[in-house]
Short mmCIF file of N, CA and C in Angstrom, two decimals:
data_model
loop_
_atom_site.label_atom_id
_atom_site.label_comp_id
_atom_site.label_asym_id
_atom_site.label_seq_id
_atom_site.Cartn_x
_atom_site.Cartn_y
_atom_site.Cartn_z
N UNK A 159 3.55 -20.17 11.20
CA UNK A 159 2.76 -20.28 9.99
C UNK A 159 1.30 -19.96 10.24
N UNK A 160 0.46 -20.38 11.34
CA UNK A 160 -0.78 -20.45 11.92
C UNK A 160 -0.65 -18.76 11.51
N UNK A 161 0.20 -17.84 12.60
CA UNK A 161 0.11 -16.91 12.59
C UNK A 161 0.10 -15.71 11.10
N UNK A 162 0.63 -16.25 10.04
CA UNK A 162 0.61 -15.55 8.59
C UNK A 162 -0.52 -16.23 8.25
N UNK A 163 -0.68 -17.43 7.75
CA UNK A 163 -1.68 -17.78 6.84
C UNK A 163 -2.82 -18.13 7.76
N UNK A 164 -3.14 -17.99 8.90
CA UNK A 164 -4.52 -17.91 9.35
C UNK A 164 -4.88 -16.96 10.40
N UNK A 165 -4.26 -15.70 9.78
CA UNK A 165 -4.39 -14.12 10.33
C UNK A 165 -5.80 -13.92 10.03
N UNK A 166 -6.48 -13.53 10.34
CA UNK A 166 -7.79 -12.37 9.84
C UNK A 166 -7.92 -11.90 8.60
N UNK A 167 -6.34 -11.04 8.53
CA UNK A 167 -5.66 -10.57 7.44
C UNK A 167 -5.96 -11.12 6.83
N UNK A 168 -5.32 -12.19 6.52
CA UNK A 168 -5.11 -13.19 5.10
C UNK A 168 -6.07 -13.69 4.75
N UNK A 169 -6.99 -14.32 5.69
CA UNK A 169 -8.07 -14.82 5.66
C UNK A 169 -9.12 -13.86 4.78
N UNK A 170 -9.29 -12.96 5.04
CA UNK A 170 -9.85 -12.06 4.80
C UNK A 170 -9.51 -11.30 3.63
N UNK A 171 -7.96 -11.24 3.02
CA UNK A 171 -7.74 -11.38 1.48
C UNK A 171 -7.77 -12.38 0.47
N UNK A 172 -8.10 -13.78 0.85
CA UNK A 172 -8.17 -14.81 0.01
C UNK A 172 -9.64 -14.65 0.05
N UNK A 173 -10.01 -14.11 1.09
CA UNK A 173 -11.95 -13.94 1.00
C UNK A 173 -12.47 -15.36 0.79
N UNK A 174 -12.22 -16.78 0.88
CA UNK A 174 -12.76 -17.57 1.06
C UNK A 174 -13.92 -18.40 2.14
N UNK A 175 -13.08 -18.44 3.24
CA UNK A 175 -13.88 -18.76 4.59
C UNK A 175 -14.01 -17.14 5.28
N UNK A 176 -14.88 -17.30 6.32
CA UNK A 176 -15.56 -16.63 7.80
C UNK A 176 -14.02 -16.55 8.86
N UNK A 177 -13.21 -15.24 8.34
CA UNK A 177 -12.51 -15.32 9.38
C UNK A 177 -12.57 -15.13 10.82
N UNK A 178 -14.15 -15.04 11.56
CA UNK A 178 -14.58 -15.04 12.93
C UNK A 178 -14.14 -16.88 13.63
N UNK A 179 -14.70 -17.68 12.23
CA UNK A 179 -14.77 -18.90 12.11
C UNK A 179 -13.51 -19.53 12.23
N UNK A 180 -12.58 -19.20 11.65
CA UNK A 180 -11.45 -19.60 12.22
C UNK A 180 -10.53 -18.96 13.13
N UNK A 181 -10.84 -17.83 13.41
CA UNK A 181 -10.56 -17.38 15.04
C UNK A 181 -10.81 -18.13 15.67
N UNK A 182 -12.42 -18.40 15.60
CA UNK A 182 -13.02 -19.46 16.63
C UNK A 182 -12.15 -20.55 17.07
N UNK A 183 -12.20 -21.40 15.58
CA UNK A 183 -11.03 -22.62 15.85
C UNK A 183 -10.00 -22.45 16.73
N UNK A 184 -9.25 -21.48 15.62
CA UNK A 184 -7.82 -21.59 16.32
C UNK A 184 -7.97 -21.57 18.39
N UNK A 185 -8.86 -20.75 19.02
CA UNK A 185 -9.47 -20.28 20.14
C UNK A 185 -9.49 -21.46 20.68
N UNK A 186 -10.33 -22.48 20.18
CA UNK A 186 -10.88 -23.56 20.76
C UNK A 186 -9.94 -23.88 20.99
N UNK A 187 -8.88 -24.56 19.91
CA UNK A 187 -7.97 -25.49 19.80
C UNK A 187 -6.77 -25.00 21.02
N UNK A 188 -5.84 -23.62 21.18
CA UNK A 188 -5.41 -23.30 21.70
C UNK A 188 -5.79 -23.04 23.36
N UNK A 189 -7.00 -22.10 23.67
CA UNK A 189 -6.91 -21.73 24.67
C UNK A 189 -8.09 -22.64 25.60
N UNK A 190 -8.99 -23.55 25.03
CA UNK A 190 -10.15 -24.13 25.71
C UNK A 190 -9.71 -25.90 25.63
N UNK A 191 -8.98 -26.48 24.70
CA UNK A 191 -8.59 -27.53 24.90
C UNK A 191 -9.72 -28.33 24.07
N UNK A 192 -9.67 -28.01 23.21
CA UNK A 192 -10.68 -28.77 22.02
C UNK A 192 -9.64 -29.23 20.77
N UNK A 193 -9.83 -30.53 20.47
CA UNK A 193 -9.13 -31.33 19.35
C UNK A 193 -9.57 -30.33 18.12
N UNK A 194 -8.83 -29.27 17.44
CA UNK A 194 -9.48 -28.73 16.44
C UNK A 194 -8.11 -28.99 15.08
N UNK A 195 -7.34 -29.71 15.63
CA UNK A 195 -6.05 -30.20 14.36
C UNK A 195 -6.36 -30.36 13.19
N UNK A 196 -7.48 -31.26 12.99
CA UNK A 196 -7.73 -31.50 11.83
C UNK A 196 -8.58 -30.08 11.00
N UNK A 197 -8.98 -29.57 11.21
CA UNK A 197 -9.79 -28.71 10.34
C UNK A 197 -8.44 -27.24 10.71
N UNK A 198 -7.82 -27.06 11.29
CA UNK A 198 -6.94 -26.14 11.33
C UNK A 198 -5.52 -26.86 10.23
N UNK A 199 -5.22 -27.84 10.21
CA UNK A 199 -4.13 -28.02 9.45
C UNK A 199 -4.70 -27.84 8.19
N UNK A 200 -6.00 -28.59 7.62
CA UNK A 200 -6.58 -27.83 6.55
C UNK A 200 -6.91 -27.05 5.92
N UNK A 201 -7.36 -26.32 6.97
CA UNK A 201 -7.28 -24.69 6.83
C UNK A 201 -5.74 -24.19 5.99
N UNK A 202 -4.44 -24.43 7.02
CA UNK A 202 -3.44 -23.80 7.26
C UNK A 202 -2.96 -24.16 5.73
N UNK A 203 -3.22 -25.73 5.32
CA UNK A 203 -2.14 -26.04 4.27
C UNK A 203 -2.97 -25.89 3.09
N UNK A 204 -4.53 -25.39 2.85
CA UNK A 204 -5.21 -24.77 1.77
C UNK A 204 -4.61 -23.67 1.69
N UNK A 205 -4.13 -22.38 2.62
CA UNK A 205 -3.60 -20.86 2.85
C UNK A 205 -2.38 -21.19 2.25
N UNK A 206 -1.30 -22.20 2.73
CA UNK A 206 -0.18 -22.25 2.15
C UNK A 206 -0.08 -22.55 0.53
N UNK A 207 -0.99 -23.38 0.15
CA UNK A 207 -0.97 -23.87 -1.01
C UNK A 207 -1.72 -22.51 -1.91
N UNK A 208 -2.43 -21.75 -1.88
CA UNK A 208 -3.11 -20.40 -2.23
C UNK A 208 -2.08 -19.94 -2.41
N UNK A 209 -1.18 -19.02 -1.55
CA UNK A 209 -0.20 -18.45 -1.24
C UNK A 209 0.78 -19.04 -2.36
N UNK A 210 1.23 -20.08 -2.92
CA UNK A 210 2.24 -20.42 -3.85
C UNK A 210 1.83 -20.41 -5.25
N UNK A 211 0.62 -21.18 -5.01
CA UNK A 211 0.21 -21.21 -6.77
C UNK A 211 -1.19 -20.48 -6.76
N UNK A 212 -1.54 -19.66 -6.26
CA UNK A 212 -2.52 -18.19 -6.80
C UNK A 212 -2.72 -17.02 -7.20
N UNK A 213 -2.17 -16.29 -5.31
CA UNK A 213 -1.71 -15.19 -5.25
C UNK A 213 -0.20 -15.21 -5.47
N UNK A 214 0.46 -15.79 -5.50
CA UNK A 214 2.05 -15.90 -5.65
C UNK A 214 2.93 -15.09 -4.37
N UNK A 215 2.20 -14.84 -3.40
CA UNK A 215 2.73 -13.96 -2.05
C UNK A 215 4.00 -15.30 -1.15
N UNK A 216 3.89 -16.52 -1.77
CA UNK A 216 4.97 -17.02 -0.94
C UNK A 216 5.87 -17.82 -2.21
N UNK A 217 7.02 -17.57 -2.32
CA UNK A 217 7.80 -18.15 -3.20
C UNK A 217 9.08 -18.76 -2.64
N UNK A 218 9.11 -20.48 -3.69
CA UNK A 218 9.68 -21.72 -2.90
C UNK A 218 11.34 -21.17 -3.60
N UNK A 219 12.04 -20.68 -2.88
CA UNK A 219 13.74 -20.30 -4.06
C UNK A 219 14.28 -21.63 -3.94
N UNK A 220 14.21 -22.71 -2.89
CA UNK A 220 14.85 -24.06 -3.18
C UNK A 220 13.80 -25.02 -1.90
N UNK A 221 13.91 -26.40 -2.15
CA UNK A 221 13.54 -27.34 -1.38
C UNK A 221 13.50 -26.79 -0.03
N UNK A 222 12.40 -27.24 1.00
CA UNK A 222 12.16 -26.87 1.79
C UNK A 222 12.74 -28.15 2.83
N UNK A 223 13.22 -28.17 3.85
CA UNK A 223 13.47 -29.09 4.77
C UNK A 223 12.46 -29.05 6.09
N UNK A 224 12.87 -30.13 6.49
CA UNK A 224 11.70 -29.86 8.00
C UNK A 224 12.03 -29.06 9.17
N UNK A 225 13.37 -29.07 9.35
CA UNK A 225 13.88 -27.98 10.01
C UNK A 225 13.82 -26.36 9.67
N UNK A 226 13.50 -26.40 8.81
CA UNK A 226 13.70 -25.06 8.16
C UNK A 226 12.05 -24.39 8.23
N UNK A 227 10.87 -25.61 8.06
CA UNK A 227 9.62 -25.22 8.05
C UNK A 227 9.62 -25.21 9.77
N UNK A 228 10.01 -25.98 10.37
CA UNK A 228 9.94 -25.55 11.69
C UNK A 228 9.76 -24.23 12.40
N UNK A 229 11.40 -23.63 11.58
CA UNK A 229 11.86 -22.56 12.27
C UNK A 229 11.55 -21.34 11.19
N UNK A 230 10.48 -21.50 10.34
CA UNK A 230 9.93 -20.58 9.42
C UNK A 230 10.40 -19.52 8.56
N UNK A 231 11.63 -20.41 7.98
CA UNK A 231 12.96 -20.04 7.87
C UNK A 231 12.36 -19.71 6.07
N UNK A 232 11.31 -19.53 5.78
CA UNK A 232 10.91 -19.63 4.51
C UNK A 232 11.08 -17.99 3.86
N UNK A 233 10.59 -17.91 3.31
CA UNK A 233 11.14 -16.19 2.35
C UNK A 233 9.40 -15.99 1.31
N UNK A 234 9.01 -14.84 1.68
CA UNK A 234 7.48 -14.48 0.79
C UNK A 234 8.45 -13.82 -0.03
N UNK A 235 7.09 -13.18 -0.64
CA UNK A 235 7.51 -12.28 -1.73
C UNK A 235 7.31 -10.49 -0.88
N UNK A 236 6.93 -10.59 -0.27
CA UNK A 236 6.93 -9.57 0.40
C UNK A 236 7.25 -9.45 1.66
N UNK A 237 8.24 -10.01 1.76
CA UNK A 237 9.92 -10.01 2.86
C UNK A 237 9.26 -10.93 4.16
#
């Protein structure tokens, strides 16, 4: 999910935040060992929530389970 909704890309079509800025994060959080969870899950689940009720690029066809968000078993609108 990190990887779709806090691409550059995307970032950079919702045009909201500094996608250098959350490169950064994600950077910190991943490769330097900095607590950056909280402002990255925020990030991630503002992108997800955009994505359903804005741009309409991710569409829910039934209940989502936790296994299923795990394994990103979800369906966009553009495959």
């Amino acid at each position: 999910l990190v990887e779709q909704y806090l691409s550059r890309e995307y970032i950079e079509k919702v045009g909201l935040f500094n996608p250098e800025t959350v490169a950064a994060l994600i950077d910190a959080h991943i490769n330097k060992g900095q607590y950056e969870v909280w402002a990255l899950w925020t990030l991630l689940v503002f992108h997800i929530w955009h994505a359903i009720y804005i741009d309409g690029s991710l569409v829910l066809d039934h209940s989502i389970t936790p296994e299923e968000l795990l394994s990103q078993n979800i369906h966009s609108v553009n495959g």
